[in-house]
Amino acid sequence: MAKSMVCQYWNEKMETLPRPELEAYQLEQLKTMVAYALRTPFYRERLGREGIRSGEDIKSLADLKRIPFTTKQDLRDGFPYGFLSISRDEVIRLHASSGTTGTPTTIYFNREDIGRWTSFVARCIYGTGCNHTDVFQNMITYGLFTGGLGFHAGGEAVGMLVIPSGAGNTTRQFKLMQDFGTTVVHATPSFLLHVESKMREEGVGRDSIKLKRAFAGAEPYSEDTRRRIESLLGIDVYNSYGLSEMNGPGVAFECQAKNGLHLWEDGYIGEIVNPDTLEPVPDGETGELVLTILCREATPILRYRTRDLSAFYPEPCICGRTHRRLHRIKGRTDDMLIINGVNLFPSQIEEVIMSIKEVGNNYLIVVEKDGVLDRLTVKTEVGPEIFMDDARPLNALRERIRKILQASITINPRVELHEPGTLPISEGKAKRVLDNRPRDI
Ligand code: AMP
Ligand code: ZN
């Protein structure tokens, strides 16, 4: 791979800031965030116990370790206003997490917070090569979910023509793409796969649309899924990572090297810890990502345990940015399935099946009890041509998928092949796992 590459920076000074200056900047921001956090009873109590009573008690970045972790449960316990650190009159917006893992949590922004968030998203968008000549169709849920409005504002800041199409309604999405010459879209990877299947089904010709790029995020997906979307649609796909507790999109994003996501370290401090011991792991090793926000006064959240599994790349990126890169998120600590004692992340299954070319764009993982044992079934869609009178090709393909899966995950799954369009699809984050095992009480 090339040693360097030409890139466009949205904010060259900050994106290429030498590490010592970047860390000095982080320290100043951290002091400010701690000062805001101390206005909430939660942090006053938690930080007070560690002897932190003002922002000035943070003397160096090493003092971050004195700050206790904040968990999702802490945020829930503080619902609705427990983490608000400014007067309600100064708040101009709230957002909430999608609530996929329980009661949603709420975050607040003042005007400056919205401005900072927007410029981080603009930085991500611009860094992929987009500019004011692009037409951007934001095919993601608007509303309390941060992905819609976050990207909308970032796209406008770049000067693109933004089409707030929202998620779903594929036929209308094609029409918008054709009518307005859309060049960039933002969607979940599962929705992009669905869009591609629908294009073929509805006979929408690739040459009738001008699409060049997609931003895909909000849920985990493998490198094979990225390659599949890129080759089927003939576009570049960039991985976009964010979470509402840390504003939403704009936390970490791929540059044109497409090799890891730059964590914007002037907006966030990232740590990777062992989820059991909570001790830091060496660079390059996988662990739980812990994030501290440096750019939101209204709801400062310190050392937040994201439950997302990732690792830092130890070496710098060829694009010249000094902000460290994260590996694509492998899954969440709470996504891990234990099947007959073997640990398994849904992403491991996805990686295998998306590399098999006969397998379609949609799949579902089902786990059930079969007597005392767990049974794993992987359901995938395959092309219509295989459902002919002769069952042999179908059986052979099923057996081939089963063998490839077993070799990779060391669990013997049942494989079911379904006709295209028969497995459930979702407009927002895809639900790929049905764990039907009775829960121990
Ligand atoms: P929410 O707060 O509802 O926006 O959900 C945020 C969560 O979505 C994150 O903590 C991740 O688990 C997941 N997520 C977002 N973006 C990505 C991505 N690019 N890859 C993997 N997971 C993601
Ligand atoms: Zn880079």
CSV table of C-alpha atoms and ligand atoms in Angstrom, one decimal:
chain,number,residue,atom,x,y,z
A,1,MET,CA,0.0,0.0,0.0
A,2,ALA,CA,1.1,3.6,-0.7
A,3,LYS,CA,3.0,5.3,2.2
A,4,SER,CA,1.0,8.5,1.8
A,5,MET,CA,-2.0,9.7,0.0
A,6,VAL,CA,-3.5,13.0,-1.0
A,7,CYS,CA,-6.6,13.9,1.1
A,8,GLN,CA,-8.9,16.8,1.6
A,9,TYR,CA,-9.1,18.0,5.2
A,10,TRP,CA,-12.1,19.9,6.6
A,11,ASN,CA,-10.0,21.3,9.4
A,12,GLU,CA,-6.4,20.7,8.5
A,13,LYS,CA,-4.9,22.2,11.6
A,14,MET,CA,-6.9,20.0,14.0
A,15,GLU,CA,-6.9,16.9,11.9
A,16,THR,CA,-3.1,16.9,11.6
A,17,LEU,CA,-2.2,18.4,15.0
A,18,PRO,CA,1.0,16.9,16.3
A,19,ARG,CA,0.3,14.5,19.2
A,20,PRO,CA,1.8,16.6,22.0
A,21,GLU,CA,-0.4,19.5,21.0
A,22,LEU,CA,-3.4,17.3,20.5
A,23,GLU,CA,-2.9,15.9,24.0
A,24,ALA,CA,-2.5,19.4,25.4
A,25,TYR,CA,-5.8,20.4,23.8
A,26,GLN,CA,-7.5,17.3,25.2
A,27,LEU,CA,-6.3,18.2,28.7
A,28,GLU,CA,-7.8,21.7,28.5
A,29,GLN,CA,-11.1,20.3,27.1
A,30,LEU,CA,-11.2,17.6,29.8
A,31,LYS,CA,-10.8,20.2,32.5
A,32,THR,CA,-13.7,22.1,31.0
A,33,MET,CA,-15.9,18.9,30.8
A,34,VAL,CA,-15.1,18.0,34.4
A,35,ALA,CA,-16.1,21.5,35.5
A,36,TYR,CA,-19.4,21.1,33.7
A,37,ALA,CA,-19.9,17.5,35.0
A,38,LEU,CA,-19.4,18.8,38.6
A,39,ARG,CA,-22.6,20.7,38.2
A,40,THR,CA,-24.6,17.5,38.2
A,41,PRO,CA,-25.3,15.6,41.5
A,42,PHE,CA,-24.2,12.4,39.9
A,43,TYR,CA,-20.7,13.5,39.0
A,44,ARG,CA,-20.4,15.7,42.1
A,45,GLU,CA,-20.8,12.6,44.2
A,46,ARG,CA,-18.7,10.3,42.0
A,47,LEU,CA,-15.8,12.7,41.3
A,48,GLY,CA,-15.9,14.0,44.9
A,49,ARG,CA,-15.2,10.6,46.2
A,50,GLU,CA,-11.9,10.6,44.2
A,51,GLY,CA,-11.0,14.1,45.4
A,52,ILE,CA,-11.9,15.8,42.2
A,53,ARG,CA,-13.8,19.0,43.1
A,54,SER,CA,-13.0,21.3,40.2
A,55,GLY,CA,-11.7,21.1,36.7
A,56,GLU,CA,-8.3,22.3,38.0
A,57,ASP,CA,-8.0,19.0,40.0
A,58,ILE,CA,-7.2,17.4,36.6
A,59,LYS,CA,-3.5,18.1,36.2
A,60,SER,CA,-2.6,15.8,33.3
A,61,LEU,CA,-4.3,13.3,31.1
A,62,ALA,CA,-3.1,10.5,33.4
A,63,ASP,CA,-5.7,11.9,35.9
A,64,LEU,CA,-8.4,10.5,33.6
A,65,LYS,CA,-7.8,7.2,35.4
A,66,ARG,CA,-9.1,8.8,38.6
A,67,ILE,CA,-12.4,9.4,37.0
A,68,PRO,CA,-14.9,6.5,37.6
A,69,PHE,CA,-16.5,4.8,34.6
A,70,THR,CA,-20.1,5.8,33.7
A,71,THR,CA,-22.4,3.0,32.5
A,72,LYS,CA,-25.6,2.9,30.5
A,73,GLN,CA,-27.4,2.0,33.8
A,74,ASP,CA,-26.1,5.2,35.4
A,75,LEU,CA,-27.6,7.2,32.5
A,76,ARG,CA,-30.9,5.4,32.8
A,77,ASP,CA,-31.0,6.0,36.6
A,78,GLY,CA,-30.5,9.7,35.8
A,79,PHE,CA,-33.4,9.9,33.4
A,80,PRO,CA,-34.6,12.4,32.4
A,81,TYR,CA,-32.5,15.4,33.6
A,82,GLY,CA,-29.9,13.9,35.9
A,83,PHE,CA,-27.0,14.5,33.5
A,84,LEU,CA,-28.0,17.9,32.3
A,85,SER,CA,-25.3,20.3,33.4
A,86,ILE,CA,-26.6,23.7,32.2
A,87,SER,CA,-29.8,25.6,32.7
A,88,ARG,CA,-32.8,24.1,30.8
A,89,ASP,CA,-33.3,27.5,29.2
A,90,GLU,CA,-30.0,27.2,27.4
A,91,VAL,CA,-30.8,23.7,25.9
A,92,ILE,CA,-31.9,23.8,22.3
A,93,ARG,CA,-32.2,20.1,21.4
A,94,LEU,CA,-32.5,16.7,22.9
A,95,HIS,CA,-31.8,13.3,21.3
A,96,ALA,CA,-32.2,9.7,22.7
A,97,SER,CA,-30.5,6.4,22.1
A,98,SER,CA,-32.5,3.9,19.9
A,99,GLY,CA,-33.3,1.9,23.0
A,100,THR,CA,-32.4,-1.4,21.4
A,101,THR,CA,-31.0,-2.6,24.7
A,102,GLY,CA,-33.6,-1.2,27.1
A,103,THR,CA,-35.0,2.1,28.2
A,104,PRO,CA,-33.6,5.0,26.1
A,105,THR,CA,-31.1,7.5,27.5
A,106,THR,CA,-31.4,11.2,26.7
A,107,ILE,CA,-28.7,13.7,25.8
A,108,TYR,CA,-29.0,17.5,25.6
A,109,PHE,CA,-27.2,20.2,23.5
A,110,ASN,CA,-26.8,23.9,23.7
A,111,ARG,CA,-26.2,25.9,20.6
A,112,GLU,CA,-22.4,25.6,20.7
A,113,ASP,CA,-22.7,21.9,21.2
A,114,ILE,CA,-24.8,21.5,18.1
A,115,GLY,CA,-22.2,23.6,16.2
A,116,ARG,CA,-19.3,21.4,17.4
A,117,TRP,CA,-21.1,18.2,16.6
A,118,THR,CA,-22.0,19.4,13.1
A,119,SER,CA,-18.4,20.3,12.4
A,120,PHE,CA,-17.2,16.8,13.4
A,121,VAL,CA,-19.8,15.2,11.0
A,122,ALA,CA,-18.8,17.7,8.3
A,123,ARG,CA,-15.2,16.6,8.8
A,124,CYS,CA,-16.1,13.0,8.3
A,125,ILE,CA,-18.1,13.7,5.2
A,126,TYR,CA,-15.5,16.0,3.5
A,127,GLY,CA,-12.7,13.6,4.3
A,128,THR,CA,-14.2,11.0,2.0
A,129,GLY,CA,-13.9,13.3,-1.0
A,130,CYS,CA,-17.4,14.9,-1.0
A,131,ASN,CA,-17.9,18.6,-1.6
A,132,HIS,CA,-20.6,21.2,-2.3
A,133,THR,CA,-21.2,19.6,-5.8
A,134,ASP,CA,-22.6,16.4,-4.2
A,135,VAL,CA,-26.2,15.5,-3.8
A,136,PHE,CA,-26.7,13.7,-0.5
A,137,GLN,CA,-29.7,11.4,0.2
A,138,ASN,CA,-29.9,10.7,4.0
A,139,MET,CA,-31.7,7.4,4.0
A,140,ILE,CA,-31.7,7.0,7.8
A,141,THR,CA,-34.3,7.5,10.5
A,142,TYR,CA,-34.9,11.1,11.5
A,143,GLY,CA,-36.3,12.0,14.9
A,144,LEU,CA,-34.9,11.2,18.3
A,145,PHE,CA,-32.2,9.0,16.6
A,146,THR,CA,-29.1,11.1,16.1
A,147,GLY,CA,-28.2,9.6,12.7
A,148,GLY,CA,-30.8,11.6,10.7
A,149,LEU,CA,-30.3,15.2,12.0
A,150,GLY,CA,-26.6,14.7,12.7
A,151,PHE,CA,-25.8,13.8,9.1
A,152,HIS,CA,-28.3,16.3,7.8
A,153,ALA,CA,-26.5,19.2,9.5
A,154,GLY,CA,-23.1,17.9,8.6
A,155,GLY,CA,-24.1,17.5,4.9
A,156,GLU,CA,-25.4,21.1,4.8
A,157,ALA,CA,-22.3,22.4,6.5
A,158,VAL,CA,-20.2,20.8,3.6
A,159,GLY,CA,-22.6,22.6,1.2
A,160,MET,CA,-24.0,19.5,-0.4
A,161,LEU,CA,-27.6,19.4,-1.6
A,162,VAL,CA,-29.2,17.4,1.2
A,163,ILE,CA,-32.3,15.3,0.6
A,164,PRO,CA,-33.9,14.3,3.9
A,165,SER,CA,-35.5,11.2,2.5
A,166,GLY,CA,-35.4,9.2,5.8
A,167,ALA,CA,-35.3,5.4,6.0
A,168,GLY,CA,-37.5,2.9,4.2
A,169,ASN,CA,-39.7,3.1,1.1
A,170,THR,CA,-37.1,1.8,-1.4
A,171,THR,CA,-39.1,2.6,-4.5
A,172,ARG,CA,-39.4,6.2,-3.5
A,173,GLN,CA,-35.6,6.3,-2.7
A,174,PHE,CA,-34.9,5.2,-6.3
A,175,LYS,CA,-37.1,7.8,-7.7
A,176,LEU,CA,-35.4,10.5,-5.6
A,177,MET,CA,-32.0,9.2,-6.7
A,178,GLN,CA,-33.0,9.4,-10.3
A,179,ASP,CA,-34.8,12.7,-10.2
A,180,PHE,CA,-32.1,14.6,-8.3
A,181,GLY,CA,-28.9,12.8,-9.4
A,182,THR,CA,-28.0,11.6,-5.9
A,183,THR,CA,-24.2,11.0,-5.6
A,184,VAL,CA,-23.9,10.0,-1.9
A,185,VAL,CA,-26.2,8.2,0.5
A,186,HIS,CA,-26.2,7.4,4.2
A,187,ALA,CA,-27.9,4.3,5.5
A,188,THR,CA,-27.4,1.2,7.7
A,189,PRO,CA,-25.4,-1.5,5.8
A,190,SER,CA,-28.4,-3.8,6.0
A,191,PHE,CA,-30.6,-1.2,4.3
A,192,LEU,CA,-28.0,-0.7,1.6
A,193,LEU,CA,-28.0,-4.5,0.9
A,194,HIS,CA,-31.8,-4.3,0.7
A,195,VAL,CA,-31.6,-1.4,-1.7
A,196,GLU,CA,-29.4,-3.4,-4.0
A,197,SER,CA,-31.7,-6.4,-4.0
A,198,LYS,CA,-34.7,-4.2,-4.7
A,199,MET,CA,-32.9,-2.5,-7.5
A,200,ARG,CA,-32.5,-5.8,-9.3
A,201,GLU,CA,-36.0,-6.8,-8.4
A,202,GLU,CA,-37.5,-3.6,-9.8
A,203,GLY,CA,-35.2,-3.4,-12.7
A,204,VAL,CA,-33.6,-0.1,-11.7
A,205,GLY,CA,-30.6,0.1,-14.0
A,206,ARG,CA,-27.2,1.1,-12.4
A,207,ASP,CA,-26.7,3.6,-15.2
A,208,SER,CA,-30.0,5.4,-14.2
A,209,ILE,CA,-28.4,6.6,-11.0
A,210,LYS,CA,-25.2,8.5,-10.3
A,211,LEU,CA,-24.3,7.1,-6.9
A,212,LYS,CA,-20.6,7.2,-6.0
A,213,ARG,CA,-20.4,6.8,-2.2
A,214,ALA,CA,-22.2,5.6,0.8
A,215,PHE,CA,-21.7,6.2,4.5
A,216,ALA,CA,-22.8,3.0,6.4
A,217,GLY,CA,-23.1,2.7,10.1
A,218,ALA,CA,-25.3,2.4,13.2
A,219,GLU,CA,-24.8,-1.4,13.3
A,220,PRO,CA,-21.9,-3.8,13.1
A,221,TYR,CA,-20.9,-5.2,9.7
A,222,SER,CA,-18.0,-7.1,8.4
A,223,GLU,CA,-15.4,-6.2,5.8
A,224,ASP,CA,-17.0,-8.7,3.5
A,225,THR,CA,-20.3,-7.0,3.7
A,226,ARG,CA,-18.6,-3.7,2.8
A,227,ARG,CA,-16.9,-5.3,-0.2
A,228,ARG,CA,-20.2,-6.9,-1.3
A,229,ILE,CA,-22.0,-3.5,-1.2
A,230,GLU,CA,-19.2,-1.8,-3.0
A,231,SER,CA,-19.0,-4.3,-5.8
A,232,LEU,CA,-22.7,-4.8,-6.2
A,233,LEU,CA,-23.4,-1.1,-6.4
A,234,GLY,CA,-20.1,0.0,-7.8
A,235,ILE,CA,-19.5,2.6,-5.1
A,236,ASP,CA,-17.2,3.4,-2.2
A,237,VAL,CA,-18.5,2.6,1.3
A,238,TYR,CA,-17.2,4.4,4.4
A,239,ASN,CA,-17.7,3.1,7.9
A,240,SER,CA,-19.4,5.6,10.2
A,241,TYR,CA,-19.3,5.0,14.0
A,242,GLY,CA,-21.1,6.9,16.7
A,243,LEU,CA,-23.5,6.6,19.6
A,244,SER,CA,-26.0,9.0,21.0
A,245,GLU,CA,-24.2,9.2,24.4
A,246,MET,CA,-21.3,10.7,22.5
A,247,ASN,CA,-23.5,13.0,20.3
A,248,GLY,CA,-24.2,10.4,17.6
A,249,PRO,CA,-22.4,10.2,14.2
A,250,GLY,CA,-19.1,12.0,13.9
A,251,VAL,CA,-17.2,10.1,16.6
A,252,ALA,CA,-15.1,7.9,14.4
A,253,PHE,CA,-15.0,7.6,10.6
A,254,GLU,CA,-13.0,6.1,7.8
A,255,CYS,CA,-10.8,8.3,5.6
A,256,GLN,CA,-10.1,7.5,2.0
A,257,ALA,CA,-7.5,4.9,3.0
A,258,LYS,CA,-10.5,2.8,4.3
A,259,ASN,CA,-8.4,1.1,6.8
A,260,GLY,CA,-9.8,1.8,10.3
A,261,LEU,CA,-11.9,4.6,11.7
A,262,HIS,CA,-10.2,7.8,12.9
A,263,LEU,CA,-11.4,8.6,16.4
A,264,TRP,CA,-11.6,12.4,16.5
A,265,GLU,CA,-9.5,12.9,19.5
A,266,ASP,CA,-10.1,16.6,19.8
A,267,GLY,CA,-13.7,15.7,20.5
A,268,TYR,CA,-13.3,12.4,22.4
A,269,ILE,CA,-10.8,10.6,24.6
A,270,GLY,CA,-10.8,6.9,23.7
A,271,GLU,CA,-9.5,4.0,25.8
A,272,ILE,CA,-9.7,0.3,25.2
A,273,VAL,CA,-10.1,-1.8,28.4
A,274,ASN,CA,-10.5,-5.4,29.3
A,275,PRO,CA,-14.3,-5.6,30.0
A,276,ASP,CA,-13.8,-7.9,32.9
A,277,THR,CA,-10.9,-6.3,34.7
A,278,LEU,CA,-11.4,-2.8,33.3
A,279,GLU,CA,-7.6,-2.5,32.9
A,280,PRO,CA,-6.3,-0.9,29.7
A,281,VAL,CA,-5.2,-3.4,27.0
A,282,PRO,CA,-2.1,-2.8,24.8
A,283,ASP,CA,-2.6,-1.1,21.4
A,284,GLY,CA,-3.8,-3.5,18.8
A,285,GLU,CA,-5.6,-5.8,21.3
A,286,THR,CA,-9.4,-6.0,21.3
A,287,GLY,CA,-11.4,-4.8,24.3
A,288,GLU,CA,-14.3,-2.5,25.3
A,289,LEU,CA,-14.2,1.0,24.0
A,290,VAL,CA,-14.5,3.7,26.7
A,291,LEU,CA,-15.2,7.2,25.6
A,292,THR,CA,-15.1,10.6,27.2
A,293,ILE,CA,-16.8,13.5,25.4
A,294,LEU,CA,-14.8,16.7,25.1
A,295,CYS,CA,-17.2,18.7,23.1
A,296,ARG,CA,-20.6,18.9,24.8
A,297,GLU,CA,-21.2,21.2,27.7
A,298,ALA,CA,-24.9,20.4,28.2
A,299,THR,CA,-24.3,16.7,28.9
A,300,PRO,CA,-20.7,15.9,29.6
A,301,ILE,CA,-20.3,12.1,29.9
A,302,LEU,CA,-17.0,10.9,31.3
A,303,ARG,CA,-15.4,7.5,30.7
A,304,TYR,CA,-18.5,6.0,29.2
A,305,ARG,CA,-18.4,2.2,28.8
A,306,THR,CA,-19.8,1.8,25.3
A,307,ARG,CA,-19.9,-2.0,25.4
A,308,ASP,CA,-18.6,-1.9,21.8
A,309,LEU,CA,-15.6,-4.1,21.0
A,310,SER,CA,-12.7,-2.6,19.1
A,311,ALA,CA,-8.9,-2.0,19.1
A,312,PHE,CA,-6.6,0.8,18.3
A,313,TYR,CA,-4.3,0.5,15.3
A,314,PRO,CA,-0.8,1.1,16.7
A,315,GLU,CA,0.7,2.7,13.5
A,316,PRO,CA,-0.3,6.1,12.0
A,317,CYS,CA,-2.5,6.4,8.9
A,318,ILE,CA,-1.1,7.1,5.4
A,319,CYS,CA,-3.6,10.1,5.1
A,320,GLY,CA,-1.5,12.2,7.5
A,321,ARG,CA,-4.2,12.6,10.2
A,322,THR,CA,-2.7,12.3,13.7
A,323,HIS,CA,-5.9,10.9,15.3
A,324,ARG,CA,-5.7,7.3,16.1
A,325,ARG,CA,-7.7,4.7,14.2
A,326,LEU,CA,-10.1,2.2,15.6
A,327,HIS,CA,-10.8,-1.3,14.1
A,328,ARG,CA,-14.3,-1.7,12.7
A,329,ILE,CA,-16.5,-2.6,15.7
A,330,LYS,CA,-16.7,-6.3,16.1
A,331,GLY,CA,-19.9,-6.3,18.1
A,332,ARG,CA,-21.1,-5.4,21.6
A,333,THR,CA,-20.1,-7.2,24.7
A,334,ASP,CA,-23.8,-7.9,25.3
A,335,ASP,CA,-24.2,-9.3,21.7
A,336,MET,CA,-22.0,-12.3,22.4
A,337,LEU,CA,-23.9,-15.6,22.1
A,338,ILE,CA,-22.7,-18.6,24.1
A,339,ILE,CA,-23.7,-21.7,22.2
A,340,ASN,CA,-23.0,-25.0,24.0
A,341,GLY,CA,-20.2,-23.3,25.8
A,342,VAL,CA,-18.6,-21.7,22.7
A,343,ASN,CA,-18.5,-17.9,22.5
A,344,LEU,CA,-19.8,-16.5,19.2
A,345,PHE,CA,-20.3,-13.0,17.8
A,346,PRO,CA,-23.0,-12.7,15.1
A,347,SER,CA,-20.3,-10.8,13.1
A,348,GLN,CA,-18.3,-14.0,12.8
A,349,ILE,CA,-21.3,-15.7,11.0
A,350,GLU,CA,-21.8,-12.6,8.8
A,351,GLU,CA,-18.2,-12.5,7.7
A,352,VAL,CA,-18.4,-16.1,6.5
A,353,ILE,CA,-21.7,-16.0,4.7
A,354,MET,CA,-21.2,-12.7,3.0
A,355,SER,CA,-18.1,-14.1,1.4
A,356,ILE,CA,-20.1,-16.9,-0.3
A,357,LYS,CA,-21.2,-15.4,-3.6
A,358,GLU,CA,-24.4,-17.5,-4.0
A,359,VAL,CA,-25.7,-16.2,-0.6
A,360,GLY,CA,-28.1,-13.3,-0.9
A,361,ASN,CA,-28.1,-10.0,1.0
A,362,ASN,CA,-30.3,-11.0,4.0
A,363,TYR,CA,-29.8,-13.5,6.8
A,364,LEU,CA,-31.1,-14.4,10.2
A,365,ILE,CA,-29.5,-16.3,13.1
A,366,VAL,CA,-31.8,-18.3,15.3
A,367,VAL,CA,-30.7,-20.0,18.6
A,368,GLU,CA,-33.0,-22.5,20.3
A,369,LYS,CA,-33.0,-25.2,22.9
A,370,ASP,CA,-33.0,-28.8,21.6
A,371,GLY,CA,-33.3,-30.9,24.7
A,372,VAL,CA,-30.4,-29.8,26.9
A,373,LEU,CA,-28.3,-28.5,24.0
A,374,ASP,CA,-28.4,-25.2,22.1
A,375,ARG,CA,-29.1,-25.3,18.4
A,376,LEU,CA,-27.9,-22.7,16.0
A,377,THR,CA,-29.7,-22.2,12.7
A,378,VAL,CA,-28.5,-19.8,10.1
A,379,LYS,CA,-31.1,-18.8,7.6
A,380,THR,CA,-30.0,-17.1,4.4
A,381,GLU,CA,-31.6,-15.9,1.2
A,382,VAL,CA,-30.2,-17.3,-2.1
A,383,GLY,CA,-31.0,-16.6,-5.7
A,384,PRO,CA,-34.4,-17.7,-7.2
A,385,GLU,CA,-32.7,-19.9,-9.9
A,386,ILE,CA,-31.7,-22.5,-7.3
A,387,PHE,CA,-35.3,-23.3,-6.3
A,388,MET,CA,-35.9,-25.5,-9.3
A,389,ASP,CA,-37.4,-29.0,-9.5
A,390,ASP,CA,-34.1,-30.6,-9.0
A,391,ALA,CA,-33.2,-30.4,-5.3
A,392,ARG,CA,-29.6,-31.5,-5.7
A,393,PRO,CA,-28.0,-28.1,-6.3
A,394,LEU,CA,-29.9,-26.6,-3.3
A,395,ASN,CA,-28.8,-29.5,-1.0
A,396,ALA,CA,-25.2,-29.2,-2.2
A,397,LEU,CA,-25.1,-25.5,-1.6
A,398,ARG,CA,-26.7,-25.9,1.9
A,399,GLU,CA,-24.1,-28.5,2.7
A,400,ARG,CA,-21.2,-26.3,1.4
A,401,ILE,CA,-22.4,-23.3,3.5
A,402,ARG,CA,-22.7,-25.6,6.6
A,403,LYS,CA,-19.2,-26.9,6.2
A,404,ILE,CA,-17.6,-23.5,5.6
A,405,LEU,CA,-19.4,-22.1,8.7
A,406,GLN,CA,-18.5,-25.1,10.9
A,407,ALA,CA,-14.8,-24.8,9.9
A,408,SER,CA,-14.9,-21.1,10.9
A,409,ILE,CA,-17.0,-21.0,14.0
A,410,THR,CA,-16.4,-24.5,15.4
A,411,ILE,CA,-20.1,-25.0,15.9
A,412,ASN,CA,-22.2,-27.2,13.7
A,413,PRO,CA,-25.1,-25.1,12.5
A,414,ARG,CA,-28.3,-26.0,10.7
A,415,VAL,CA,-28.5,-24.0,7.4
A,416,GLU,CA,-31.8,-23.0,5.8
A,417,LEU,CA,-31.9,-21.5,2.4
A,418,HIS,CA,-34.8,-19.1,1.6
A,419,GLU,CA,-36.1,-17.4,-1.5
A,420,PRO,CA,-35.2,-13.7,-1.9
A,421,GLY,CA,-37.3,-11.2,-0.1
A,422,THR,CA,-38.7,-13.8,2.4
A,423,LEU,CA,-36.6,-13.0,5.5
A,424,PRO,CA,-37.7,-10.0,7.6
A,425,ILE,CA,-36.0,-6.7,6.9
A,426,SER,CA,-35.9,-3.6,9.1
A,427,GLU,CA,-35.6,0.1,8.2
A,428,GLY,CA,-33.4,1.0,11.2
A,429,LYS,CA,-30.9,-1.2,12.9
A,430,ALA,CA,-31.3,-4.8,11.6
A,431,LYS,CA,-32.3,-7.5,14.0
A,432,ARG,CA,-30.2,-10.4,12.9
A,433,VAL,CA,-30.4,-12.6,15.9
A,434,LEU,CA,-33.4,-14.4,17.4
A,435,ASP,CA,-32.4,-16.0,20.7
A,436,ASN,CA,-35.4,-18.2,21.6
A,437,ARG,CA,-33.8,-20.0,24.5
A,438,PRO,CA,-35.7,-19.7,27.7
A,439,ARG,CA,-33.9,-17.3,30.1
A,440,ASP,CA,-32.7,-18.5,33.4
A,441,ILE,CA,-34.4,-16.5,36.2
B,1,AMP,P1,-27.4,4.7,19.2
B,1,AMP,O1,-26.9,5.3,20.5
B,1,AMP,O2,-28.8,4.3,19.2
B,1,AMP,O3,-27.0,5.6,18.1
B,1,AMP,O4,-26.6,3.4,19.1
B,1,AMP,C1,-25.2,3.4,19.1
B,1,AMP,C2,-24.6,2.0,18.9
B,1,AMP,O5,-24.8,1.5,17.6
B,1,AMP,C3,-23.1,1.9,19.2
B,1,AMP,O6,-22.8,1.8,20.6
B,1,AMP,C4,-22.8,0.6,18.5
B,1,AMP,O7,-23.1,-0.5,19.2
B,1,AMP,C5,-23.7,0.7,17.2
B,1,AMP,N1,-22.9,1.3,16.1
B,1,AMP,C6,-23.0,2.5,15.6
B,1,AMP,N2,-22.2,2.6,14.5
B,1,AMP,C7,-21.6,1.5,14.3
B,1,AMP,C8,-20.7,1.0,13.4
B,1,AMP,N3,-20.2,1.7,12.4
B,1,AMP,N4,-20.2,-0.3,13.5
B,1,AMP,C9,-20.7,-1.1,14.5
B,1,AMP,N5,-21.6,-0.7,15.4
B,1,AMP,C10,-22.1,0.6,15.3
B,2,ZN,ZN,-6.5,8.1,7.5
